Amino acid sequence: MIDDVRKKNPLIHCITNEVVTNFTANGLLAVGAAPVMTGNHEEVEEMAQIADGLLLNTGTLTPYQYEAMRLAGRAANESGTPVVLDPVAVGATSYRTRVVKDLLQEVTPDVIRGNGGEIAALIGMHSQMHGVEGQSDQAAETLAKEAAKVLGTTVCVTGEVDAISDGTRTYQIKNGHEWLARVVGTGCLLGAVILAYIASGQEKGIVQASAAGLAQYGVASEEAFARAKEDGVGTFQQRFLDALSFMNSTDGERKSHIVEP
Ligand code: ATP
Ligand code: TZP
Ligand code: MG
Ligand code: MG
């Protein structure tokens, strides 16, 4: 599916946080997508309609940005542009939990992607948040399936093992490397990459396209670690961008580890 992304060069409109904006744009370029970052109320609806995908990421949410997400999300839903929501740090403060739940009354995402703590908090289950990092006591596949049923959309839970579920079909993705959690923005970029895969492979279905994106992202991190392990996490971040840009479908398929639990 990486070939489909490179062929389509999907335009990914990101309303994301100020920590990861540059990394997300570079990561999208590396996989062959075209990033555009804007949260300006004057243009977000038009951009979301032109785009092949819309990313809503609540990492540094403000009231102004919330309104941008509401406007863009509604426009995307009306025009059929796929939407991925990354509910960063939901559960860490009551403001975030309340506001993201409000957003879900207005906008229907095609995929919600978060760590275990964020997804558990979103459906009112026990969650442990430590700023943007979060854990749940549920296994990723159990949590993804339950959250998909409660929220009525596809849910992706990431961590040591990733899982994606639409409530009926559930996959575990066992690629990845723990150093991903030591570079800021790798969760945020992942939401954007999943969107690029969905936008380029819609005929394959949202769960399948997302699982392919998750696996290939994990494979890239494994390759990056092999090249950076003597040097450290700074080099790993660069090698990871390199590996995303070198990804090819043969290696991706051979090394991907997707299973049905
Ligand atoms: P961040 O860790 O950057 O704050 P996040 O918490 O939103 O992001 P994570 O759950 O860390 O998101 O997932 C980001 C990526 O890191 C995913 O591809 C996931 O598979 C991978 N990942 C996280 N922890 C591990 C781990 N211990 N082993 C392997 N891969 C991991
Ligand atoms: N603070 C607010 S947003 C953000 C931080 C540290 C980035 C979180 O990105 P990720 O991908 O979840 O590490
Ligand atoms: Mg994490
Ligand atoms: Mg995150």
PDB file of C-alpha atoms and ligand atoms in Angstrom:
ATOM      1  CA  MET A   1       0.000   0.000   0.000  1.00  0.00           C
ATOM      2  CA  ILE A   2       2.960   2.348   0.341  1.00  0.00           C
ATOM      3  CA  ASP A   3       3.012   2.415  -3.479  1.00  0.00           C
ATOM      4  CA  ASP A   4      -0.599   3.646  -3.474  1.00  0.00           C
ATOM      5  CA  VAL A   5       0.343   6.473  -1.090  1.00  0.00           C
ATOM      6  CA  ARG A   6       3.286   7.547  -3.236  1.00  0.00           C
ATOM      7  CA  LYS A   7       1.164   7.393  -6.410  1.00  0.00           C
ATOM      8  CA  LYS A   8      -1.727   9.395  -4.980  1.00  0.00           C
ATOM      9  CA  ASN A   9       0.333  11.917  -2.974  1.00  0.00           C
ATOM     10  CA  PRO A  10      -2.715  12.569  -0.770  1.00  0.00           C
ATOM     11  CA  LEU A  11      -3.223  16.079   0.586  1.00  0.00           C
ATOM     12  CA  ILE A  12      -3.426  15.763   4.378  1.00  0.00           C
ATOM     13  CA  HIS A  13      -4.887  18.758   6.194  1.00  0.00           C
ATOM     14  CA  CYS A  14      -3.591  18.782   9.763  1.00  0.00           C
ATOM     15  CA  ILE A  15      -4.968  20.773  12.669  1.00  0.00           C
ATOM     16  CA  THR A  16      -2.413  19.592  15.154  1.00  0.00           C
ATOM     17  CA  ASN A  17      -0.355  20.620  18.128  1.00  0.00           C
ATOM     18  CA  GLU A  18       2.506  23.096  18.192  1.00  0.00           C
ATOM     19  CA  VAL A  19       5.000  20.512  19.510  1.00  0.00           C
ATOM     20  CA  VAL A  20       4.832  18.161  16.526  1.00  0.00           C
ATOM     21  CA  THR A  21       3.828  20.299  13.540  1.00  0.00           C
ATOM     22  CA  ASN A  22       7.212  20.234  11.785  1.00  0.00           C
ATOM     23  CA  PHE A  23       7.855  16.528  12.506  1.00  0.00           C
ATOM     24  CA  THR A  24       4.377  15.611  11.239  1.00  0.00           C
ATOM     25  CA  ALA A  25       4.866  17.568   7.997  1.00  0.00           C
ATOM     26  CA  ASN A  26       8.273  15.945   7.407  1.00  0.00           C
ATOM     27  CA  GLY A  27       6.944  12.464   8.214  1.00  0.00           C
ATOM     28  CA  LEU A  28       4.056  12.887   5.780  1.00  0.00           C
ATOM     29  CA  LEU A  29       6.471  14.021   3.056  1.00  0.00           C
ATOM     30  CA  ALA A  30       8.668  10.994   3.788  1.00  0.00           C
ATOM     31  CA  VAL A  31       5.822   8.526   3.155  1.00  0.00           C
ATOM     32  CA  GLY A  32       4.788  10.343  -0.018  1.00  0.00           C
ATOM     33  CA  ALA A  33       1.861  12.452   1.205  1.00  0.00           C
ATOM     34  CA  ALA A  34       1.423  16.227   0.913  1.00  0.00           C
ATOM     35  CA  PRO A  35       0.956  17.994   4.278  1.00  0.00           C
ATOM     36  CA  VAL A  36      -0.846  21.276   4.834  1.00  0.00           C
ATOM     37  CA  MET A  37      -1.157  22.778   8.287  1.00  0.00           C
ATOM     38  CA  THR A  38      -3.844  25.365   8.966  1.00  0.00           C
ATOM     39  CA  GLY A  39      -6.291  26.119  11.734  1.00  0.00           C
ATOM     40  CA  ASN A  40      -7.452  29.527  10.467  1.00  0.00           C
ATOM     41  CA  HIS A  41     -11.251  29.824  10.783  1.00  0.00           C
ATOM     42  CA  GLU A  42     -11.388  31.768   7.490  1.00  0.00           C
ATOM     43  CA  GLU A  43     -10.154  28.805   5.450  1.00  0.00           C
ATOM     44  CA  VAL A  44     -10.400  25.512   7.345  1.00  0.00           C
ATOM     45  CA  GLU A  45     -13.723  24.454   5.818  1.00  0.00           C
ATOM     46  CA  GLU A  46     -12.500  25.010   2.261  1.00  0.00           C
ATOM     47  CA  MET A  47      -9.207  23.243   2.959  1.00  0.00           C
ATOM     48  CA  ALA A  48     -10.913  20.250   4.581  1.00  0.00           C
ATOM     49  CA  GLN A  49     -13.117  19.868   1.503  1.00  0.00           C
ATOM     50  CA  ILE A  50     -10.202  20.033  -0.940  1.00  0.00           C
ATOM     51  CA  ALA A  51      -8.042  17.668   1.152  1.00  0.00           C
ATOM     52  CA  ASP A  52      -7.867  13.873   0.888  1.00  0.00           C
ATOM     53  CA  GLY A  53      -7.764  13.569   4.675  1.00  0.00           C
ATOM     54  CA  LEU A  54      -8.233  15.699   7.810  1.00  0.00           C
ATOM     55  CA  LEU A  55      -6.255  15.137  11.033  1.00  0.00           C
ATOM     56  CA  LEU A  56      -7.600  16.572  14.287  1.00  0.00           C
ATOM     57  CA  ASN A  57      -5.025  16.374  17.110  1.00  0.00           C
ATOM     58  CA  THR A  58      -5.794  17.911  20.509  1.00  0.00           C
ATOM     59  CA  GLY A  59      -2.212  18.083  21.874  1.00  0.00           C
ATOM     60  CA  THR A  60      -2.161  21.845  22.537  1.00  0.00           C
ATOM     61  CA  LEU A  61      -5.868  22.546  22.272  1.00  0.00           C
ATOM     62  CA  THR A  62      -7.178  26.103  22.736  1.00  0.00           C
ATOM     63  CA  PRO A  63     -10.745  27.408  22.428  1.00  0.00           C
ATOM     64  CA  TYR A  64      -9.826  28.982  19.043  1.00  0.00           C
ATOM     65  CA  GLN A  65      -8.404  25.676  17.786  1.00  0.00           C
ATOM     66  CA  TYR A  66     -11.419  23.746  19.044  1.00  0.00           C
ATOM     67  CA  GLU A  67     -13.664  25.899  16.845  1.00  0.00           C
ATOM     68  CA  ALA A  68     -11.313  25.320  13.876  1.00  0.00           C
ATOM     69  CA  MET A  69     -11.634  21.541  14.444  1.00  0.00           C
ATOM     70  CA  ARG A  70     -15.409  21.784  14.661  1.00  0.00           C
ATOM     71  CA  LEU A  71     -15.666  23.783  11.425  1.00  0.00           C
ATOM     72  CA  ALA A  72     -13.162  21.651   9.500  1.00  0.00           C
ATOM     73  CA  GLY A  73     -14.537  18.372  10.855  1.00  0.00           C
ATOM     74  CA  ARG A  74     -18.106  19.187   9.856  1.00  0.00           C
ATOM     75  CA  ALA A  75     -16.996  20.273   6.385  1.00  0.00           C
ATOM     76  CA  ALA A  76     -14.954  17.067   5.989  1.00  0.00           C
ATOM     77  CA  ASN A  77     -17.901  14.891   7.077  1.00  0.00           C
ATOM     78  CA  GLU A  78     -20.181  16.670   4.596  1.00  0.00           C
ATOM     79  CA  SER A  79     -17.785  16.274   1.680  1.00  0.00           C
ATOM     80  CA  GLY A  80     -16.652  12.725   2.497  1.00  0.00           C
ATOM     81  CA  THR A  81     -13.055  13.623   3.426  1.00  0.00           C
ATOM     82  CA  PRO A  82     -11.786  10.937   5.860  1.00  0.00           C
ATOM     83  CA  VAL A  83     -11.087  12.221   9.384  1.00  0.00           C
ATOM     84  CA  VAL A  84      -8.652  10.849  11.999  1.00  0.00           C
ATOM     85  CA  LEU A  85      -8.907  12.123  15.581  1.00  0.00           C
ATOM     86  CA  ASP A  86      -5.928  11.882  17.961  1.00  0.00           C
ATOM     87  CA  PRO A  87      -7.374  12.777  21.397  1.00  0.00           C
ATOM     88  CA  VAL A  88      -3.987  13.662  22.909  1.00  0.00           C
ATOM     89  CA  ALA A  89      -3.970  13.700  26.722  1.00  0.00           C
ATOM     90  CA  VAL A  90      -7.695  13.110  27.105  1.00  0.00           C
ATOM     91  CA  GLY A  91      -8.119  12.003  30.699  1.00  0.00           C
ATOM     92  CA  ALA A  92      -5.194  14.169  31.869  1.00  0.00           C
ATOM     93  CA  THR A  93      -7.429  17.192  32.554  1.00  0.00           C
ATOM     94  CA  SER A  94     -11.184  17.520  32.816  1.00  0.00           C
ATOM     95  CA  TYR A  95     -11.161  20.280  30.137  1.00  0.00           C
ATOM     96  CA  ARG A  96      -9.747  17.946  27.487  1.00  0.00           C
ATOM     97  CA  THR A  97     -12.067  15.090  28.322  1.00  0.00           C
ATOM     98  CA  ARG A  98     -15.127  17.344  28.203  1.00  0.00           C
ATOM     99  CA  VAL A  99     -14.136  19.179  25.038  1.00  0.00           C
ATOM    100  CA  VAL A 100     -13.210  16.069  23.034  1.00  0.00           C
ATOM    101  CA  LYS A 101     -16.526  14.475  23.993  1.00  0.00           C
ATOM    102  CA  ASP A 102     -18.235  17.685  22.793  1.00  0.00           C
ATOM    103  CA  LEU A 103     -16.314  17.484  19.505  1.00  0.00           C
ATOM    104  CA  LEU A 104     -17.530  13.912  18.995  1.00  0.00           C
ATOM    105  CA  GLN A 105     -21.120  15.222  19.127  1.00  0.00           C
ATOM    106  CA  GLU A 106     -20.335  17.459  16.135  1.00  0.00           C
ATOM    107  CA  VAL A 107     -17.810  15.508  14.080  1.00  0.00           C
ATOM    108  CA  THR A 108     -17.683  11.811  13.172  1.00  0.00           C
ATOM    109  CA  PRO A 109     -14.088  10.596  12.794  1.00  0.00           C
ATOM    110  CA  ASP A 110     -13.343   7.571  10.594  1.00  0.00           C
ATOM    111  CA  VAL A 111     -10.587   6.511  13.016  1.00  0.00           C
ATOM    112  CA  ILE A 112      -9.764   7.557  16.572  1.00  0.00           C
ATOM    113  CA  ARG A 113      -6.111   6.812  17.417  1.00  0.00           C
ATOM    114  CA  GLY A 114      -4.637   7.096  20.883  1.00  0.00           C
ATOM    115  CA  ASN A 115      -2.618   5.355  23.530  1.00  0.00           C
ATOM    116  CA  GLY A 116      -4.428   3.041  25.969  1.00  0.00           C
ATOM    117  CA  GLY A 117      -4.950   5.718  28.603  1.00  0.00           C
ATOM    118  CA  GLU A 118      -6.508   8.188  26.163  1.00  0.00           C
ATOM    119  CA  ILE A 119      -8.917   5.674  24.619  1.00  0.00           C
ATOM    120  CA  ALA A 120      -9.933   4.282  28.032  1.00  0.00           C
ATOM    121  CA  ALA A 121     -10.606   7.821  29.343  1.00  0.00           C
ATOM    122  CA  LEU A 122     -12.713   8.601  26.273  1.00  0.00           C
ATOM    123  CA  ILE A 123     -15.122   5.773  27.080  1.00  0.00           C
ATOM    124  CA  GLY A 124     -15.098   6.308  30.839  1.00  0.00           C
ATOM    125  CA  MET A 125     -12.941   3.276  31.698  1.00  0.00           C
ATOM    126  CA  HIS A 126     -10.130   3.295  34.236  1.00  0.00           C
ATOM    127  CA  SER A 127      -7.132   5.146  32.768  1.00  0.00           C
ATOM    128  CA  GLN A 128      -3.751   6.273  34.038  1.00  0.00           C
ATOM    129  CA  MET A 129      -2.528   9.497  32.434  1.00  0.00           C
ATOM    130  CA  HIS A 130       0.846  11.165  32.993  1.00  0.00           C
ATOM    131  CA  GLY A 131       0.586  14.257  30.786  1.00  0.00           C
ATOM    132  CA  VAL A 132       0.452  12.990  27.190  1.00  0.00           C
ATOM    133  CA  GLU A 133       1.470   9.443  28.144  1.00  0.00           C
ATOM    134  CA  GLY A 134      -1.228   7.009  29.145  1.00  0.00           C
ATOM    135  CA  GLN A 135      -1.958   3.416  30.028  1.00  0.00           C
ATOM    136  CA  SER A 136      -4.994   1.244  30.491  1.00  0.00           C
ATOM    137  CA  ASP A 137      -5.273  -2.009  32.418  1.00  0.00           C
ATOM    138  CA  GLN A 138      -7.044  -3.534  29.377  1.00  0.00           C
ATOM    139  CA  ALA A 139      -5.213  -5.284  26.535  1.00  0.00           C
ATOM    140  CA  ALA A 140      -5.066  -3.087  23.404  1.00  0.00           C
ATOM    141  CA  GLU A 141      -7.290  -5.423  21.349  1.00  0.00           C
ATOM    142  CA  THR A 142      -9.961  -5.638  24.083  1.00  0.00           C
ATOM    143  CA  LEU A 143      -9.960  -1.876  24.533  1.00  0.00           C
ATOM    144  CA  ALA A 144     -10.026  -1.120  20.782  1.00  0.00           C
ATOM    145  CA  LYS A 145     -13.002  -3.427  20.233  1.00  0.00           C
ATOM    146  CA  GLU A 146     -14.957  -2.091  23.203  1.00  0.00           C
ATOM    147  CA  ALA A 147     -14.230   1.549  22.307  1.00  0.00           C
ATOM    148  CA  ALA A 148     -15.245   0.947  18.674  1.00  0.00           C
ATOM    149  CA  LYS A 149     -18.604  -0.360  19.854  1.00  0.00           C
ATOM    150  CA  VAL A 150     -19.170   2.482  22.333  1.00  0.00           C
ATOM    151  CA  LEU A 151     -18.003   5.265  19.992  1.00  0.00           C
ATOM    152  CA  GLY A 152     -19.460   3.782  16.792  1.00  0.00           C
ATOM    153  CA  THR A 153     -16.281   4.175  14.738  1.00  0.00           C
ATOM    154  CA  THR A 154     -12.935   2.475  14.111  1.00  0.00           C
ATOM    155  CA  VAL A 155     -10.533   2.752  17.046  1.00  0.00           C
ATOM    156  CA  CYS A 156      -6.773   2.228  17.118  1.00  0.00           C
ATOM    157  CA  VAL A 157      -4.986   1.729  20.453  1.00  0.00           C
ATOM    158  CA  THR A 158      -1.183   1.968  20.357  1.00  0.00           C
ATOM    159  CA  GLY A 159       1.557   0.881  22.715  1.00  0.00           C
ATOM    160  CA  GLU A 160       3.892  -2.103  22.833  1.00  0.00           C
ATOM    161  CA  VAL A 161       1.314  -3.956  20.738  1.00  0.00           C
ATOM    162  CA  ASP A 162      -1.085  -1.924  18.593  1.00  0.00           C
ATOM    163  CA  ALA A 163      -4.670  -2.919  17.888  1.00  0.00           C
ATOM    164  CA  ILE A 164      -7.353  -1.707  15.525  1.00  0.00           C
ATOM    165  CA  SER A 165     -11.031  -2.591  15.559  1.00  0.00           C
ATOM    166  CA  ASP A 166     -14.311  -1.503  14.017  1.00  0.00           C
ATOM    167  CA  GLY A 167     -16.165  -3.544  16.641  1.00  0.00           C
ATOM    168  CA  THR A 168     -16.428  -6.558  14.322  1.00  0.00           C
ATOM    169  CA  ARG A 169     -12.966  -7.082  12.851  1.00  0.00           C
ATOM    170  CA  THR A 170      -9.991  -6.663  15.173  1.00  0.00           C
ATOM    171  CA  TYR A 171      -6.267  -6.902  14.366  1.00  0.00           C
ATOM    172  CA  GLN A 172      -3.167  -6.798  16.509  1.00  0.00           C
ATOM    173  CA  ILE A 173      -0.029  -5.252  14.988  1.00  0.00           C
ATOM    174  CA  LYS A 174       3.145  -6.490  16.587  1.00  0.00           C
ATOM    175  CA  ASN A 175       5.686  -4.270  14.864  1.00  0.00           C
ATOM    176  CA  GLY A 176       7.388  -1.238  16.405  1.00  0.00           C
ATOM    177  CA  HIS A 177      10.190  -0.354  18.764  1.00  0.00           C
ATOM    178  CA  GLU A 178      10.198   1.044  22.293  1.00  0.00           C
ATOM    179  CA  TRP A 179      12.394   3.957  21.216  1.00  0.00           C
ATOM    180  CA  LEU A 180       9.348   5.364  19.392  1.00  0.00           C
ATOM    181  CA  ALA A 181       8.061   6.313  22.837  1.00  0.00           C
ATOM    182  CA  ARG A 182      11.308   8.250  23.475  1.00  0.00           C
ATOM    183  CA  VAL A 183      10.822  10.618  20.540  1.00  0.00           C
ATOM    184  CA  VAL A 184       8.075  13.194  20.881  1.00  0.00           C
ATOM    185  CA  GLY A 185       5.456  13.219  18.184  1.00  0.00           C
ATOM    186  CA  THR A 186       5.662   9.630  16.988  1.00  0.00           C
ATOM    187  CA  GLY A 187       2.104   8.965  18.136  1.00  0.00           C
ATOM    188  CA  CYS A 188       0.938  12.204  16.513  1.00  0.00           C
ATOM    189  CA  LEU A 189       2.713  11.426  13.218  1.00  0.00           C
ATOM    190  CA  LEU A 190       1.218   7.935  13.247  1.00  0.00           C
ATOM    191  CA  GLY A 191      -2.316   9.380  13.140  1.00  0.00           C
ATOM    192  CA  ALA A 192      -1.338  11.386  10.057  1.00  0.00           C
ATOM    193  CA  VAL A 193       0.297   8.363   8.381  1.00  0.00           C
ATOM    194  CA  ILE A 194      -2.785   6.188   9.006  1.00  0.00           C
ATOM    195  CA  LEU A 195      -4.811   8.920   7.312  1.00  0.00           C
ATOM    196  CA  ALA A 196      -2.500   8.908   4.279  1.00  0.00           C
ATOM    197  CA  TYR A 197      -3.049   5.135   3.967  1.00  0.00           C
ATOM    198  CA  ILE A 198      -6.838   5.464   4.323  1.00  0.00           C
ATOM    199  CA  ALA A 199      -6.935   8.302   1.779  1.00  0.00           C
ATOM    200  CA  SER A 200      -4.905   6.244  -0.719  1.00  0.00           C
ATOM    201  CA  GLY A 201      -6.556   2.859  -0.227  1.00  0.00           C
ATOM    202  CA  GLN A 202     -10.205   3.522   0.499  1.00  0.00           C
ATOM    203  CA  GLU A 203     -11.329   0.551  -1.614  1.00  0.00           C
ATOM    204  CA  LYS A 204      -9.410  -1.704   0.814  1.00  0.00           C
ATOM    205  CA  GLY A 205     -11.498  -0.533   3.762  1.00  0.00           C
ATOM    206  CA  ILE A 206     -10.572   1.588   6.741  1.00  0.00           C
ATOM    207  CA  VAL A 207      -9.477  -1.214   9.078  1.00  0.00           C
ATOM    208  CA  GLN A 208      -7.279  -2.922   6.468  1.00  0.00           C
ATOM    209  CA  ALA A 209      -5.709   0.326   5.246  1.00  0.00           C
ATOM    210  CA  SER A 210      -5.008   1.462   8.804  1.00  0.00           C
ATOM    211  CA  ALA A 211      -3.499  -1.907   9.787  1.00  0.00           C
ATOM    212  CA  ALA A 212      -1.160  -1.704   6.788  1.00  0.00           C
ATOM    213  CA  GLY A 213      -0.089   1.801   7.827  1.00  0.00           C
ATOM    214  CA  LEU A 214       0.460   0.719  11.441  1.00  0.00           C
ATOM    215  CA  ALA A 215       2.570  -2.265  10.406  1.00  0.00           C
ATOM    216  CA  GLN A 216       4.703  -0.349   7.950  1.00  0.00           C
ATOM    217  CA  TYR A 217       5.286   2.426  10.511  1.00  0.00           C
ATOM    218  CA  GLY A 218       6.435  -0.220  12.990  1.00  0.00           C
ATOM    219  CA  VAL A 219       8.728  -1.871  10.448  1.00  0.00           C
ATOM    220  CA  ALA A 220      10.313   1.534   9.726  1.00  0.00           C
ATOM    221  CA  SER A 221      11.028   1.978  13.458  1.00  0.00           C
ATOM    222  CA  GLU A 222      12.672  -1.452  13.639  1.00  0.00           C
ATOM    223  CA  GLU A 223      14.943  -0.518  10.730  1.00  0.00           C
ATOM    224  CA  ALA A 224      15.712   2.861  12.274  1.00  0.00           C
ATOM    225  CA  PHE A 225      16.707   1.226  15.582  1.00  0.00           C
ATOM    226  CA  ALA A 226      19.053  -1.191  13.807  1.00  0.00           C
ATOM    227  CA  ARG A 227      20.873   1.788  12.274  1.00  0.00           C
ATOM    228  CA  ALA A 228      20.803   4.103  15.318  1.00  0.00           C
ATOM    229  CA  LYS A 229      21.248   1.861  18.352  1.00  0.00           C
ATOM    230  CA  GLU A 230      24.919   2.730  18.877  1.00  0.00           C
ATOM    231  CA  ASP A 231      24.178   6.457  18.730  1.00  0.00           C
ATOM    232  CA  GLY A 232      20.962   7.224  20.624  1.00  0.00           C
ATOM    233  CA  VAL A 233      17.456   8.597  20.279  1.00  0.00           C
ATOM    234  CA  GLY A 234      18.424  11.801  18.426  1.00  0.00           C
ATOM    235  CA  THR A 235      19.912   9.761  15.602  1.00  0.00           C
ATOM    236  CA  PHE A 236      16.973   7.349  15.844  1.00  0.00           C
ATOM    237  CA  GLN A 237      14.558  10.205  15.070  1.00  0.00           C
ATOM    238  CA  GLN A 238      16.483  11.029  11.890  1.00  0.00           C
ATOM    239  CA  ARG A 239      16.871   7.369  10.917  1.00  0.00           C
ATOM    240  CA  PHE A 240      13.154   6.906  11.440  1.00  0.00           C
ATOM    241  CA  LEU A 241      12.345   9.647   8.925  1.00  0.00           C
ATOM    242  CA  ASP A 242      14.899   8.063   6.571  1.00  0.00           C
ATOM    243  CA  ALA A 243      13.275   4.643   7.000  1.00  0.00           C
ATOM    244  CA  LEU A 244       9.798   6.068   6.304  1.00  0.00           C
ATOM    245  CA  SER A 245      11.137   7.528   3.070  1.00  0.00           C
ATOM    246  CA  PHE A 246      12.828   4.213   2.066  1.00  0.00           C
ATOM    247  CA  MET A 247       9.793   2.024   2.831  1.00  0.00           C
ATOM    248  CA  ASN A 248       8.802  -0.290   0.025  1.00  0.00           C
ATOM    249  CA  SER A 249       5.924  -2.715  -0.335  1.00  0.00           C
ATOM    250  CA  THR A 250       8.089  -5.859  -0.560  1.00  0.00           C
ATOM    251  CA  ASP A 251       9.920  -5.245   2.721  1.00  0.00           C
ATOM    252  CA  GLY A 252       6.761  -3.910   4.361  1.00  0.00           C
ATOM    253  CA  GLU A 253       4.773  -7.040   3.579  1.00  0.00           C
ATOM    254  CA  ARG A 254       7.570  -9.437   4.474  1.00  0.00           C
ATOM    255  CA  LYS A 255       8.296  -7.870   7.865  1.00  0.00           C
ATOM    256  CA  SER A 256       4.792  -6.849   8.910  1.00  0.00           C
ATOM    257  CA  HIS A 257       3.285  -8.795  11.785  1.00  0.00           C
ATOM    258  CA  ILE A 258      -0.505  -8.427  11.724  1.00  0.00           C
ATOM    259  CA  VAL A 259      -2.582 -11.074  13.513  1.00  0.00           C
ATOM    260  CA  GLU A 260      -6.202 -11.663  14.449  1.00  0.00           C
ATOM    261  CA  PRO A 261      -6.357 -12.205  18.224  1.00  0.00           C
TER     262      PRO A 261
HETATM  263  P1  ATP B   1       4.219   9.154  22.252  1.00  0.00           P
HETATM  264  O1  ATP B   1       4.736   7.862  22.876  1.00  0.00           O
HETATM  265  O2  ATP B   1       5.090   9.666  21.149  1.00  0.00           O
HETATM  266  O3  ATP B   1       3.811  10.128  23.275  1.00  0.00           O
HETATM  267  P2  ATP B   1       1.537   8.148  21.979  1.00  0.00           P
HETATM  268  O4  ATP B   1       1.605   7.818  23.425  1.00  0.00           O
HETATM  269  O5  ATP B   1       0.440   8.980  21.489  1.00  0.00           O
HETATM  270  O6  ATP B   1       2.873   8.794  21.480  1.00  0.00           O
HETATM  271  P3  ATP B   1       2.289   5.471  21.431  1.00  0.00           P
HETATM  272  O7  ATP B   1       1.296   4.564  22.050  1.00  0.00           O
HETATM  273  O8  ATP B   1       3.568   5.703  22.142  1.00  0.00           O
HETATM  274  O9  ATP B   1       1.568   6.842  21.115  1.00  0.00           O
HETATM  275  O10 ATP B   1       2.518   4.942  19.957  1.00  0.00           O
HETATM  276  C1  ATP B   1       3.361   5.583  19.032  1.00  0.00           C
HETATM  277  C2  ATP B   1       4.089   4.497  18.265  1.00  0.00           C
HETATM  278  O11 ATP B   1       5.060   3.903  19.121  1.00  0.00           O
HETATM  279  C3  ATP B   1       3.221   3.347  17.768  1.00  0.00           C
HETATM  280  O12 ATP B   1       3.669   2.977  16.476  1.00  0.00           O
HETATM  281  C4  ATP B   1       3.493   2.226  18.768  1.00  0.00           C
HETATM  282  O13 ATP B   1       3.374   0.958  18.157  1.00  0.00           O
HETATM  283  C5  ATP B   1       4.924   2.505  19.135  1.00  0.00           C
HETATM  284  N1  ATP B   1       5.303   2.049  20.480  1.00  0.00           N
HETATM  285  C6  ATP B   1       5.051   2.685  21.651  1.00  0.00           C
HETATM  286  N2  ATP B   1       5.552   1.989  22.688  1.00  0.00           N
HETATM  287  C7  ATP B   1       6.151   0.895  22.172  1.00  0.00           C
HETATM  288  C8  ATP B   1       6.866  -0.226  22.734  1.00  0.00           C
HETATM  289  N3  ATP B   1       7.068  -0.349  24.038  1.00  0.00           N
HETATM  290  N4  ATP B   1       7.327  -1.175  21.876  1.00  0.00           N
HETATM  291  C9  ATP B   1       7.131  -1.066  20.552  1.00  0.00           C
HETATM  292  N5  ATP B   1       6.485  -0.033  19.957  1.00  0.00           N
HETATM  293  C10 ATP B   1       5.993   0.928  20.749  1.00  0.00           C
HETATM  294  N1  TZP B   2       2.511  18.170  24.925  1.00  0.00           N
HETATM  295  C1  TZP B   2       1.401  18.532  24.323  1.00  0.00           C
HETATM  296  S1  TZP B   2       1.216  17.830  22.807  1.00  0.00           S
HETATM  297  C2  TZP B   2       2.666  16.955  22.975  1.00  0.00           C
HETATM  298  C3  TZP B   2       3.246  17.271  24.201  1.00  0.00           C
HETATM  299  C4  TZP B   2       4.510  16.742  24.718  1.00  0.00           C
HETATM  300  C5  TZP B   2       3.159  16.040  21.937  1.00  0.00           C
HETATM  301  C6  TZP B   2       2.623  14.657  22.118  1.00  0.00           C
HETATM  302  O1  TZP B   2       2.946  13.892  21.006  1.00  0.00           O
HETATM  303  P1  TZP B   2       3.045  12.299  21.072  1.00  0.00           P
HETATM  304  O2  TZP B   2       3.031  11.868  19.672  1.00  0.00           O
HETATM  305  O3  TZP B   2       1.828  11.826  21.806  1.00  0.00           O
HETATM  306  O4  TZP B   2       4.337  12.048  21.774  1.00  0.00           O
HETATM  307 MG    MG B   3       3.404   6.723  24.122  1.00  0.00          MG
HETATM  308 MG    MG B   4      -0.009  10.938  21.656  1.00  0.00          MG
END
